[in-house]
Short mmCIF file of C-alpha atoms in Angstrom, two decimals:
data_model
loop_
_atom_site.label_atom_id
_atom_site.label_comp_id
_atom_site.label_asym_id
_atom_site.label_seq_id
_atom_site.Cartn_x
_atom_site.Cartn_y
_atom_site.Cartn_z
CA UNK A 1 -168.75 -33.51 -15.55
CA UNK A 2 -169.50 -35.37 -18.81
CA UNK A 3 -171.44 -32.33 -20.32
CA UNK A 4 -168.51 -30.07 -19.58
CA UNK A 5 -166.20 -32.56 -21.00
CA UNK A 6 -168.00 -32.88 -24.14
CA UNK A 7 -168.62 -28.97 -24.00
CA UNK A 8 -164.91 -28.31 -23.48
CA UNK A 9 -163.98 -30.71 -26.33
CA UNK A 10 -166.39 -29.44 -28.84
CA UNK A 11 -165.03 -25.65 -28.30
CA UNK A 12 -161.53 -27.00 -29.04
CA UNK A 13 -162.53 -29.02 -32.02
CA UNK A 14 -164.01 -25.65 -33.73
CA UNK A 15 -161.36 -23.60 -32.33
CA UNK A 16 -158.86 -25.37 -34.26
CA UNK A 17 -160.82 -25.57 -37.53
CA UNK A 18 -161.17 -21.65 -37.40
CA UNK A 19 -157.50 -21.29 -36.42
CA UNK A 20 -156.69 -23.52 -39.49
CA UNK A 21 -157.05 -21.37 -41.99
CA UNK A 22 -154.94 -18.67 -40.37
CA UNK A 23 -151.99 -21.30 -39.93
CA UNK A 24 -151.90 -22.25 -43.59
CA UNK A 25 -152.39 -18.26 -44.69
CA UNK A 26 -148.59 -17.37 -44.51
CA UNK A 27 -147.62 -20.17 -46.91
CA UNK A 28 -150.83 -20.63 -48.84
CA UNK A 29 -152.65 -17.41 -48.82
CA UNK A 30 -156.00 -16.50 -47.96
CA UNK A 31 -158.01 -17.75 -50.93
CA UNK A 32 -161.25 -19.71 -50.82
CA UNK A 33 -158.84 -22.97 -51.45
CA UNK A 34 -157.67 -22.74 -47.93
CA UNK A 35 -161.29 -22.88 -46.41
CA UNK A 36 -162.09 -25.33 -49.21
CA UNK A 37 -159.31 -27.66 -47.66
CA UNK A 38 -159.64 -27.00 -44.07
CA UNK A 39 -163.53 -27.67 -44.07
CA UNK A 40 -163.79 -31.05 -45.91
CA UNK A 41 -160.63 -32.19 -44.41
CA UNK A 42 -162.19 -31.83 -41.05
CA UNK A 43 -165.70 -33.41 -42.11
CA UNK A 44 -163.59 -36.40 -43.18
CA UNK A 45 -161.85 -36.48 -39.78
CA UNK A 46 -165.53 -36.00 -38.17
CA UNK A 47 -166.96 -38.98 -39.93
CA UNK A 48 -163.98 -41.34 -39.09
CA UNK A 49 -163.98 -40.44 -35.43
CA UNK A 50 -167.81 -40.84 -35.25
CA UNK A 51 -167.30 -44.25 -36.39
CA UNK A 52 -164.31 -45.10 -34.51
CA UNK A 53 -165.53 -43.58 -31.08
CA UNK A 54 -168.71 -45.68 -31.61
CA UNK A 55 -166.61 -48.85 -31.91
CA UNK A 56 -164.14 -48.29 -29.34
CA UNK A 57 -166.95 -47.76 -26.73
CA UNK A 58 -168.79 -50.70 -27.39
CA UNK A 59 -165.68 -52.96 -27.57
CA UNK A 60 -163.58 -51.40 -24.82
CA UNK A 61 -166.08 -49.29 -22.71
CA UNK A 62 -166.48 -45.39 -22.85
CA UNK A 63 -165.60 -44.51 -19.30
CA UNK A 64 -161.92 -45.78 -19.45
CA UNK A 65 -161.51 -45.04 -23.19
CA UNK A 66 -162.13 -41.41 -23.05
CA UNK A 67 -159.39 -40.01 -21.27
CA UNK A 68 -156.59 -41.49 -23.31
CA UNK A 69 -158.45 -40.29 -26.56
CA UNK A 70 -158.87 -36.67 -25.28
CA UNK A 71 -155.11 -36.76 -23.89
CA UNK A 72 -154.35 -38.11 -27.25
CA UNK A 73 -156.27 -35.29 -28.80
CA UNK A 74 -154.16 -32.81 -26.54
CA UNK A 75 -150.79 -34.13 -27.36
CA UNK A 76 -151.68 -33.76 -31.33
CA UNK A 77 -153.00 -30.54 -30.71
CA UNK A 78 -149.72 -28.91 -28.90
CA UNK A 79 -147.63 -30.60 -31.65
CA UNK A 80 -149.88 -29.02 -34.59
CA UNK A 81 -147.50 -26.02 -34.90
CA UNK A 82 -144.17 -28.32 -34.97
CA UNK A 83 -145.92 -30.08 -37.68
CA UNK A 84 -146.86 -26.81 -39.49
CA UNK A 85 -143.66 -25.59 -39.51
CA UNK A 86 -142.42 -28.91 -41.04
CA UNK A 87 -144.87 -29.42 -43.88
CA UNK A 88 -146.18 -25.79 -44.68
CA UNK A 89 -143.01 -25.04 -47.09
CA UNK A 90 -143.33 -28.25 -48.95
CA UNK A 91 -146.99 -28.02 -49.17
CA UNK A 92 -146.65 -24.46 -50.59
CA UNK A 93 -144.87 -26.16 -53.79
CA UNK A 94 -147.75 -28.05 -54.72
CA UNK A 95 -150.20 -25.01 -55.33
CA UNK A 96 -153.14 -23.62 -53.63
CA UNK A 97 -155.48 -26.52 -54.24
CA UNK A 98 -153.22 -29.61 -53.30
CA UNK A 99 -151.17 -27.66 -51.06
CA UNK A 100 -153.75 -26.76 -48.94
CA UNK A 101 -155.60 -30.09 -48.79
CA UNK A 102 -152.10 -31.75 -47.85
CA UNK A 103 -151.29 -29.28 -45.18
CA UNK A 104 -154.42 -29.31 -43.44
CA UNK A 105 -154.73 -33.14 -43.35
CA UNK A 106 -151.18 -33.39 -41.93
CA UNK A 107 -151.82 -30.58 -39.32
CA UNK A 108 -155.12 -31.11 -38.15
CA UNK A 109 -156.70 -34.56 -39.34
CA UNK A 110 -155.48 -36.55 -36.40
CA UNK A 111 -156.54 -34.13 -33.71
CA UNK A 112 -159.82 -33.75 -35.26
CA UNK A 113 -160.43 -37.75 -35.56
CA UNK A 114 -159.57 -38.01 -31.89
CA UNK A 115 -161.78 -35.05 -30.93
CA UNK A 116 -165.03 -36.56 -33.00
CA UNK A 117 -164.64 -39.54 -30.65
CA UNK A 118 -165.48 -38.26 -27.80
CA UNK A 119 -169.37 -37.50 -28.72
CA UNK A 120 -170.31 -41.29 -29.34
CA UNK A 121 -168.27 -42.25 -26.22
CA UNK A 122 -170.31 -39.56 -24.35
CA UNK A 123 -173.51 -41.04 -26.07
CA UNK A 124 -172.49 -44.51 -24.68
CA UNK A 125 -171.70 -43.12 -21.29
CA UNK A 126 -175.47 -41.30 -21.35
CA UNK A 127 -177.04 -44.50 -21.98
CA UNK A 128 -176.16 -45.48 -18.60
CA UNK A 129 -178.91 -43.98 -17.47
CA UNK A 130 -181.58 -46.53 -18.98
CA UNK A 131 -182.04 -47.25 -22.67
CA UNK A 132 -185.71 -45.67 -22.09
CA UNK A 133 -184.15 -42.38 -21.94
CA UNK A 134 -181.37 -42.86 -24.56
CA UNK A 135 -183.06 -40.42 -26.87
CA UNK A 136 -183.24 -37.61 -24.75
CA UNK A 137 -179.79 -37.97 -23.20
CA UNK A 138 -177.85 -38.39 -26.66
CA UNK A 139 -180.13 -35.33 -27.94
CA UNK A 140 -178.97 -33.28 -24.68
CA UNK A 141 -175.24 -34.37 -25.34
CA UNK A 142 -175.08 -33.32 -29.04
CA UNK A 143 -176.70 -30.22 -27.75
CA UNK A 144 -174.14 -29.45 -25.25
CA UNK A 145 -171.52 -30.44 -28.04
CA UNK A 146 -172.61 -28.00 -30.46
CA UNK A 147 -172.90 -25.12 -27.79
CA UNK A 148 -169.21 -25.88 -27.33
CA UNK A 149 -168.40 -25.84 -30.87
CA UNK A 150 -170.50 -22.35 -31.04
CA UNK A 151 -168.43 -21.00 -28.21
CA UNK A 152 -165.20 -22.11 -29.64
CA UNK A 153 -165.70 -20.69 -33.11
CA UNK A 154 -167.12 -17.09 -31.42
CA UNK A 155 -164.33 -17.01 -29.06
CA UNK A 156 -161.43 -17.65 -31.39
CA UNK A 157 -162.60 -15.90 -34.35
CA UNK A 158 -163.67 -12.77 -32.08
CA UNK A 159 -161.18 -12.37 -29.34
CA UNK A 160 -158.62 -15.04 -29.17
CA UNK A 161 -156.49 -15.05 -32.46
CA UNK A 162 -155.68 -11.17 -31.84
CA UNK A 163 -155.38 -11.71 -28.15
CA UNK A 164 -152.87 -14.75 -28.08
CA UNK A 165 -151.58 -15.24 -31.61
CA UNK A 166 -151.84 -18.37 -33.48
CA UNK A 167 -149.51 -20.66 -31.87
CA UNK A 168 -149.97 -19.63 -28.33
CA UNK A 169 -153.56 -20.33 -28.94
CA UNK A 170 -153.19 -23.85 -30.33
CA UNK A 171 -151.08 -24.54 -27.53
CA UNK A 172 -153.27 -23.50 -24.90
CA UNK A 173 -156.40 -25.26 -26.70
CA UNK A 174 -153.96 -28.27 -26.35
CA UNK A 175 -153.67 -27.40 -22.38
CA UNK A 176 -157.53 -27.16 -22.15
CA UNK A 177 -158.07 -30.92 -23.68
CA UNK A 178 -155.37 -32.08 -20.88
CA UNK A 179 -157.65 -30.42 -18.29
CA UNK A 180 -160.63 -32.30 -20.07
CA UNK A 181 -158.79 -35.64 -20.22
CA UNK A 182 -157.98 -35.39 -16.43
CA UNK A 183 -161.62 -34.64 -15.67
CA UNK A 184 -162.53 -37.68 -17.68
CA UNK A 185 -160.84 -39.88 -15.38
CA UNK A 186 -163.25 -38.89 -12.71
CA UNK A 187 -166.03 -40.29 -14.63
CA UNK A 188 -167.56 -43.15 -12.87
CA UNK A 189 -166.15 -46.80 -14.09
CA UNK A 190 -169.63 -48.27 -13.24
CA UNK A 191 -170.84 -46.62 -16.59
CA UNK A 192 -169.06 -49.29 -18.44
CA UNK A 193 -170.89 -52.21 -16.62
CA UNK A 194 -173.99 -54.19 -17.62
CA UNK A 195 -172.84 -54.43 -21.05
CA UNK A 196 -174.36 -58.13 -21.88
CA UNK A 197 -171.24 -59.06 -24.09
CA UNK A 198 -168.08 -57.15 -22.45
CA UNK A 199 -165.09 -58.05 -24.63
CA UNK A 200 -162.12 -59.39 -22.96
CA UNK A 201 -159.73 -56.84 -23.78
CA UNK A 202 -162.09 -54.22 -21.58
CA UNK A 203 -160.44 -55.02 -18.38
CA UNK A 204 -156.98 -54.56 -19.72
CA UNK A 205 -158.08 -51.30 -21.07
CA UNK A 206 -159.22 -50.39 -17.80
CA UNK A 207 -155.75 -51.04 -15.97
CA UNK A 208 -154.08 -48.90 -18.42
CA UNK A 209 -156.23 -46.10 -18.69
CA UNK A 210 -155.06 -44.11 -15.96
CA UNK A 211 -151.24 -44.73 -16.65
CA UNK A 212 -151.79 -44.22 -20.43
CA UNK A 213 -153.77 -41.01 -19.93
CA UNK A 214 -151.40 -39.80 -17.30
CA UNK A 215 -148.20 -40.42 -19.83
CA UNK A 216 -149.97 -38.63 -22.56
CA UNK A 217 -150.82 -35.71 -20.20
CA UNK A 218 -147.06 -35.17 -19.27
CA UNK A 219 -145.92 -35.45 -22.69
CA UNK A 220 -148.49 -33.13 -24.09
CA UNK A 221 -147.57 -30.63 -21.08
CA UNK A 222 -143.95 -30.63 -21.66
CA UNK A 223 -144.29 -30.61 -25.77
CA UNK A 224 -146.93 -27.59 -25.09
CA UNK A 225 -144.53 -25.83 -22.85
CA UNK A 226 -141.47 -26.27 -25.18
CA UNK A 227 -143.53 -25.05 -28.31
CA UNK A 228 -144.79 -22.10 -26.15
CA UNK A 229 -140.68 -21.22 -25.08
CA UNK A 230 -139.10 -21.83 -28.35
CA UNK A 231 -141.50 -21.96 -31.26
CA UNK A 232 -144.28 -19.40 -30.58
CA UNK A 233 -142.02 -16.59 -29.42
CA UNK A 234 -141.52 -13.90 -32.32
CA UNK A 235 -138.07 -14.58 -34.07
CA UNK A 236 -135.30 -12.24 -34.01
CA UNK A 237 -135.00 -12.50 -37.86
CA UNK A 238 -137.12 -13.60 -40.48
CA UNK A 239 -135.88 -15.97 -43.42
CA UNK A 240 -134.61 -13.20 -45.43
CA UNK A 241 -132.28 -12.08 -42.78
CA UNK A 242 -134.16 -8.81 -41.72
CA UNK A 243 -134.77 -7.92 -38.55
CA UNK A 244 -138.45 -8.49 -36.96
CA UNK A 245 -139.87 -5.14 -35.15
CA UNK A 246 -143.19 -6.40 -34.95
CA UNK A 247 -145.56 -9.33 -35.23
CA UNK A 248 -149.24 -9.79 -34.55
CA UNK A 249 -152.24 -11.79 -35.66
CA UNK A 250 -155.31 -9.89 -36.14
CA UNK A 251 -158.68 -11.18 -37.20
CA UNK A 252 -157.24 -10.61 -41.23
CA UNK A 253 -153.72 -11.56 -41.43
CA UNK A 254 -150.52 -12.26 -39.81
CA UNK A 255 -148.80 -8.78 -39.50
CA UNK A 256 -145.17 -8.69 -39.87
CA UNK A 257 -143.01 -5.60 -39.82
CA UNK A 258 -139.18 -6.19 -40.73
CA UNK A 259 -135.89 -3.91 -41.38
CA UNK A 260 -133.15 -4.42 -43.40
CA UNK A 261 -130.23 -1.94 -44.12
CA UNK A 262 -132.20 -0.22 -46.54
CA UNK A 263 -135.89 -0.51 -46.12
CA UNK A 264 -138.65 -1.23 -43.55
CA UNK A 265 -141.09 -3.97 -44.70
CA UNK A 266 -144.65 -4.79 -44.11
CA UNK A 267 -146.15 -8.21 -44.74
CA UNK A 268 -149.61 -9.61 -44.70
CA UNK A 269 -149.15 -13.51 -44.15
CA UNK A 270 -146.85 -13.84 -47.21
CA UNK A 271 -147.92 -10.75 -49.13
CA UNK A 272 -145.31 -8.02 -49.34
CA UNK A 273 -147.34 -5.07 -48.75
CA UNK A 274 -145.15 -2.02 -48.22
CA UNK A 275 -141.47 -1.26 -48.35
CA UNK A 276 -140.22 2.16 -47.23
CA UNK A 277 -136.48 3.69 -47.75
CA UNK A 278 -135.05 4.12 -44.14
CA UNK A 279 -133.42 7.15 -45.22
CA UNK A 280 -136.55 9.07 -46.87
CA UNK A 281 -139.79 7.12 -45.73
CA UNK A 282 -141.71 8.62 -48.48
CA UNK A 283 -139.74 6.63 -50.82
CA UNK A 284 -141.23 3.30 -51.83
CA UNK A 285 -138.75 0.55 -52.38
CA UNK A 286 -141.63 -1.53 -54.11
CA UNK A 287 -142.16 -0.09 -57.52
CA UNK A 288 -146.16 0.14 -57.90
CA UNK A 289 -147.27 2.70 -55.45
CA UNK A 290 -145.43 5.02 -57.31
CA UNK A 291 -147.27 4.20 -60.79
CA UNK A 292 -150.69 5.07 -58.75
CA UNK A 293 -149.28 8.81 -59.43
CA UNK A 294 -150.22 8.22 -63.09
CA UNK A 295 -153.64 8.98 -62.20
CA UNK A 296 -152.76 12.71 -62.33
CA UNK A 297 -151.93 12.14 -66.10
CA UNK A 298 -155.63 11.82 -66.60
CA UNK A 299 -156.73 14.38 -63.77
CA UNK A 300 -153.74 16.89 -63.20
CA UNK A 301 -155.36 18.88 -60.84
CA UNK A 302 -157.31 16.64 -57.90
CA UNK A 303 -158.47 18.15 -54.83
CA UNK A 304 -159.71 14.91 -52.97
CA UNK A 305 -158.09 11.25 -53.29
CA UNK A 306 -159.48 8.35 -51.61
CA UNK A 307 -157.20 5.42 -51.00
CA UNK A 308 -158.94 2.03 -50.31
CA UNK A 309 -156.24 0.02 -48.42
CA UNK A 310 -153.34 1.61 -46.39
CA UNK A 311 -150.71 -0.94 -45.66
CA UNK A 312 -147.41 0.96 -44.86
CA UNK A 313 -149.03 4.10 -45.98
CA UNK A 314 -146.67 4.73 -49.04
CA UNK A 315 -149.46 5.94 -51.20
CA UNK A 316 -151.29 7.87 -49.03
CA UNK A 317 -148.44 9.40 -47.44
CA UNK A 318 -146.92 10.53 -50.90
CA UNK A 319 -150.20 11.92 -52.32
CA UNK A 320 -150.20 14.03 -48.81
CA UNK A 321 -146.91 15.27 -49.19
CA UNK A 322 -146.45 16.13 -52.73
CA UNK A 323 -149.65 17.56 -53.50
CA UNK A 324 -150.30 20.45 -51.36
CA UNK A 325 -153.71 21.38 -50.66
CA UNK A 326 -155.34 17.87 -51.70
CA UNK A 327 -157.10 15.67 -49.26
CA UNK A 328 -156.26 12.23 -48.94
CA UNK A 329 -159.20 10.05 -47.24
CA UNK A 330 -157.74 6.56 -46.59
CA UNK A 331 -159.79 3.23 -45.75
CA UNK A 332 -158.37 0.51 -43.87
CA UNK A 333 -160.51 -2.40 -42.64
CA UNK A 334 -157.88 -3.70 -39.83
CA UNK A 335 -157.13 -1.31 -37.08
CA UNK A 336 -153.92 -2.86 -36.30
CA UNK A 337 -152.82 -1.90 -39.80
CA UNK A 338 -153.36 1.86 -38.75
CA UNK A 339 -151.61 1.54 -35.60
CA UNK A 340 -148.60 -0.28 -37.46
CA UNK A 341 -148.61 2.36 -40.07
CA UNK A 342 -148.29 5.33 -37.57
CA UNK A 343 -145.69 3.47 -35.25
CA UNK A 344 -143.70 1.95 -37.70
CA UNK A 345 -144.18 3.77 -41.15
CA UNK A 346 -144.07 7.26 -40.11
CA UNK A 347 -147.81 8.15 -41.03
CA UNK A 348 -148.52 11.55 -39.91
CA UNK A 349 -151.55 12.90 -38.39
CA UNK A 350 -153.06 15.83 -40.44
CA UNK A 351 -156.22 17.65 -41.07
CA UNK A 352 -155.61 17.16 -44.85
CA UNK A 353 -155.34 13.28 -44.12
CA UNK A 354 -158.44 11.27 -43.04
CA UNK A 355 -158.50 7.67 -41.81
CA UNK A 356 -161.53 5.69 -41.69
CA UNK A 357 -161.41 1.76 -40.32
CA UNK A 358 -164.15 -0.03 -42.07
CA UNK A 359 -164.59 -2.35 -45.05
CA UNK A 360 -163.85 -0.26 -48.34
CA UNK A 361 -167.06 -1.04 -49.97
CA UNK A 362 -169.06 -0.20 -47.17
CA UNK A 363 -167.46 3.11 -47.23
CA UNK A 364 -167.87 3.85 -50.73
CA UNK A 365 -171.44 3.01 -50.27
CA UNK A 366 -172.11 5.46 -47.13
CA UNK A 367 -169.81 8.27 -48.15
CA UNK A 368 -171.28 11.87 -49.13
CA UNK A 369 -167.82 12.97 -50.37
CA UNK A 370 -166.91 13.26 -54.15
CA UNK A 371 -163.46 12.36 -55.30
CA UNK A 372 -161.29 13.37 -57.97
CA UNK A 373 -159.14 10.28 -57.88
CA UNK A 374 -159.78 6.84 -56.27
CA UNK A 375 -157.15 4.42 -55.53
CA UNK A 376 -157.89 0.78 -55.25
CA UNK A 377 -154.85 -1.04 -53.24
CA UNK A 378 -156.74 -3.98 -51.49
CA UNK A 379 -155.58 -6.73 -53.95
CA UNK A 380 -152.80 -9.12 -53.58
CA UNK A 381 -150.74 -11.62 -54.94
CA UNK A 382 -152.59 -14.67 -53.83
CA UNK A 383 -156.06 -13.43 -52.86
CA UNK A 384 -158.63 -10.45 -53.69
CA UNK A 385 -161.77 -9.31 -51.70
CA UNK A 386 -164.05 -10.34 -54.78
CA UNK A 387 -166.87 -7.75 -53.45
CA UNK A 388 -164.20 -5.03 -54.40
CA UNK A 389 -163.48 -6.36 -57.98
CA UNK A 390 -167.01 -6.83 -59.38
CA UNK A 391 -169.27 -4.40 -61.93
CA UNK A 392 -171.51 -3.33 -59.05
CA UNK A 393 -168.57 -2.14 -56.62
CA UNK A 394 -167.30 -0.24 -59.57
CA UNK A 395 -170.44 1.10 -60.26
CA UNK A 396 -170.77 2.41 -56.54
CA UNK A 397 -166.98 3.85 -56.82
CA UNK A 398 -167.95 5.85 -59.96
CA UNK A 399 -170.82 7.31 -58.26
CA UNK A 400 -168.62 8.88 -55.70
CA UNK A 401 -166.27 10.22 -58.36
CA UNK A 402 -166.28 13.64 -60.04
CA UNK A 403 -167.32 13.26 -63.94
CA UNK A 404 -163.60 13.68 -64.66
CA UNK A 405 -162.32 11.60 -62.01
CA UNK A 406 -160.02 8.64 -62.23
CA UNK A 407 -160.23 5.31 -61.01
CA UNK A 408 -156.62 3.51 -60.38
CA UNK A 409 -155.99 -0.03 -59.16
CA UNK A 410 -153.34 -2.40 -59.09
CA UNK A 411 -153.61 -6.13 -60.12
CA UNK A 412 -151.14 -8.85 -60.25
CA UNK A 413 -151.37 -11.04 -63.48
CA UNK A 414 -149.84 -11.09 -66.86
CA UNK A 415 -151.01 -8.60 -69.69
CA UNK A 416 -151.26 -11.74 -72.15
CA UNK A 417 -151.02 -15.49 -72.05
CA UNK A 418 -152.22 -18.00 -69.43
CA UNK A 419 -151.66 -15.85 -66.58
CA UNK A 420 -153.72 -13.11 -67.62
CA UNK A 421 -156.97 -14.10 -66.63
CA UNK A 422 -157.29 -12.24 -63.78
CA UNK A 423 -156.33 -9.01 -65.52
CA UNK A 424 -158.52 -9.58 -68.56
CA UNK A 425 -161.50 -10.15 -66.52
CA UNK A 426 -161.53 -7.10 -64.29
CA UNK A 427 -160.38 -5.31 -67.33
CA UNK A 428 -163.88 -6.42 -69.04
CA UNK A 429 -165.55 -5.42 -65.87
CA UNK A 430 -163.80 -1.85 -65.81
CA UNK A 431 -164.60 -1.08 -69.35
CA UNK A 432 -168.19 -1.94 -68.84
CA UNK A 433 -168.26 1.11 -66.43
CA UNK A 434 -166.25 3.62 -67.78
CA UNK A 435 -165.27 4.66 -71.43
CA UNK A 436 -161.44 4.91 -71.22
CA UNK A 437 -159.06 2.20 -70.09
CA UNK A 438 -155.25 2.55 -69.53
CA UNK A 439 -152.86 -0.26 -68.79
CA UNK A 440 -149.54 0.09 -67.58
CA UNK A 441 -147.74 -3.18 -67.23
CA UNK A 442 -144.88 -2.24 -64.80
CA UNK A 443 -141.47 -2.91 -66.50
CA UNK A 444 -143.06 -4.18 -70.05
CA UNK A 445 -141.17 -1.55 -71.83
CA UNK A 446 -137.83 -2.99 -71.04
CA UNK A 447 -138.52 -6.54 -70.91
CA UNK A 448 -141.09 -6.94 -73.57
CA UNK A 449 -142.71 -9.92 -72.23
CA UNK A 450 -146.20 -9.48 -71.94
CA UNK A 451 -146.82 -12.94 -70.72
CA UNK A 452 -144.56 -12.24 -67.56
CA UNK A 453 -146.82 -12.17 -64.20
CA UNK A 454 -146.29 -8.72 -62.88
CA UNK A 455 -147.89 -5.59 -61.25
CA UNK A 456 -150.40 -3.93 -63.65
CA UNK A 457 -151.63 -0.30 -63.08
CA UNK A 458 -154.94 0.32 -64.75
CA UNK A 459 -156.42 3.39 -65.06
CA UNK A 460 -160.31 4.35 -65.70
CA UNK A 461 -162.12 7.11 -66.38
CA UNK A 462 -164.83 8.92 -68.93
CA UNK A 463 -162.21 11.62 -69.81
CA UNK A 464 -161.37 11.02 -73.53
CA UNK A 465 -157.63 11.88 -74.10
CA UNK A 466 -155.45 10.90 -76.87
CA UNK A 467 -152.49 8.80 -76.42
CA UNK A 468 -150.09 11.77 -77.42
CA UNK A 469 -151.48 13.72 -74.71
CA UNK A 470 -151.37 11.33 -72.06
CA UNK A 471 -147.58 10.53 -72.99
CA UNK A 472 -146.80 14.35 -73.12
CA UNK A 473 -148.16 14.96 -69.41
CA UNK A 474 -146.39 11.96 -68.22
CA UNK A 475 -143.09 13.09 -69.89
CA UNK A 476 -143.58 16.73 -68.21
CA UNK A 477 -144.03 14.93 -64.93
CA UNK A 478 -147.43 16.71 -64.87
CA UNK A 479 -145.79 19.92 -65.63
CA UNK A 480 -143.12 19.07 -63.03
CA UNK A 481 -145.62 18.40 -60.33
CA UNK A 482 -144.88 15.10 -59.60
CA UNK A 483 -141.41 14.08 -58.27
CA UNK A 484 -141.55 10.41 -58.45
CA UNK A 485 -138.32 9.04 -59.37
CA UNK A 486 -138.55 7.81 -63.14
CA UNK A 487 -141.92 8.92 -63.70
CA UNK A 488 -141.40 10.51 -67.10
CA UNK A 489 -140.12 7.17 -68.13
CA UNK A 490 -143.48 5.45 -67.18
CA UNK A 491 -145.50 6.23 -70.32
CA UNK A 492 -142.61 3.29 -71.87
CA UNK A 493 -144.92 0.79 -69.98
CA UNK A 494 -148.09 1.82 -71.72
CA UNK A 495 -149.80 -1.18 -73.01
CA UNK A 496 -151.60 -0.48 -76.16
CA UNK A 497 -152.37 -3.75 -77.69
CA UNK A 498 -156.28 -4.89 -77.67
CA UNK A 499 -157.54 -6.85 -74.58
CA UNK A 500 -159.44 -10.16 -75.51
CA UNK A 501 -162.03 -10.53 -72.89
CA UNK A 502 -164.53 -12.86 -74.81
CA UNK A 503 -163.25 -15.72 -72.86
CA UNK A 504 -162.98 -14.33 -69.43
CA UNK A 505 -165.76 -13.68 -67.00
CA UNK A 506 -167.56 -10.50 -66.30
CA UNK A 507 -167.26 -10.20 -62.35
CA UNK A 508 -170.35 -9.52 -60.54
CA UNK A 509 -171.53 -9.66 -57.02
CA UNK A 510 -173.56 -13.12 -58.21
CA UNK A 511 -170.56 -14.23 -59.78
CA UNK A 512 -166.80 -13.37 -58.95
CA UNK A 513 -164.56 -16.28 -59.00
CA UNK A 514 -161.44 -14.33 -58.69
CA UNK A 515 -159.64 -17.23 -56.65
CA UNK A 516 -159.64 -19.29 -59.88
CA UNK A 517 -158.53 -16.35 -62.18
CA UNK A 518 -155.33 -16.03 -60.10
CA UNK A 519 -152.52 -18.33 -61.75
CA UNK A 520 -149.21 -18.43 -60.36
CA UNK A 521 -146.01 -18.98 -62.21
#
């Protein structure tokens, strides 16, 4: 019985830790800072819990202290979605570092402390079999706890998050702890006997253990049920007043599809991925996908295009429809995103449209195809897959491109000033691979403020063209081939100032600190 309890509590603890980063993501992003906050918060909680658990076991006895401790952990766990709802908006205002630490501590510190108390209490109970075997008993118990942690990590990461969604998963973890606390009530009370110096309060704790545990169990059950019925269900509308059509948690994001009077929107956590007009689903309400067509100013006659990152399919669909005869391959790591694009964003199925579900870099490494244009659309405003930003990755992309091919990518930063480090670092990396780099900060031609954070489209190629020729091609809409609204005016956003790169890092597989380069205004 004791081993089952320790196993279940170990699984619950690691399951909560794995879920924690996903709970923070809608407000604080998926950067390294989130995990960098969750892990130390849990480690501090473990240290404190181990110490407290040992002291309580010695002072009040383990057999009757253990059930209410687990029941209190259950109550703290089922309350976590409510705490998250209360603290995350304010935490987001503190920035990715301090905000992640504050949110992780507020939501998970108390349940983690309580769950950490289980192991030393278990060791105390195991010592009932005799001090001559205490080493073996303690070792076996910690092995069982670790096995539970492994099971909780694998089950949560591989299956439970997409199966149950985040809030229901947290609540059901609390219900598992309710069961563990009830099982703990069945541990023999004589395990606490035989202490040569029993504390006077031990008898009082023994009398209160049963009613206290039952009260906590009832509270956890009632609160958890209320959370499942009132908080966990998908809301009808989001905070922007948009109708929610779909929401799901996957191994990569919380995906949300919403709709307002004009457009259908796709969001990954808090990142606005796509917005397609309802009256013409090939028209992107978000502007940056249109700027990817600038690649045709450098390669007017593409036959094969590769898009890394699908989202709602704004880029993929438009290239497929507008340029007859062009084959468009798209790589997306999340299979749910592909299903969502087909179900809610009118992604067609056609022989000229290839969809591949795998990591973008892995696809680039293994493909035998040659592409005229490669578009990287896997970057978001708050996190970037670092392995898709490095010199080695760019070299691999170049190896699958035609000699006169073009790379296009979108990065959110400023062209100058304190928010420009990410742009300039990626510029430095790209110019080490390609001979010519063209930069289009969206809207800079009309605003003129180079230090404002914005979408910046970067084109990289070995084709050397004079600026006048590039501007002329854009003005002619590539001899009329491009039907994107306002395309002819995009040349106004061409940024021709020198880009200083001496003070920013070259991004490599060994050193790509992209999270620290992201600066939010």
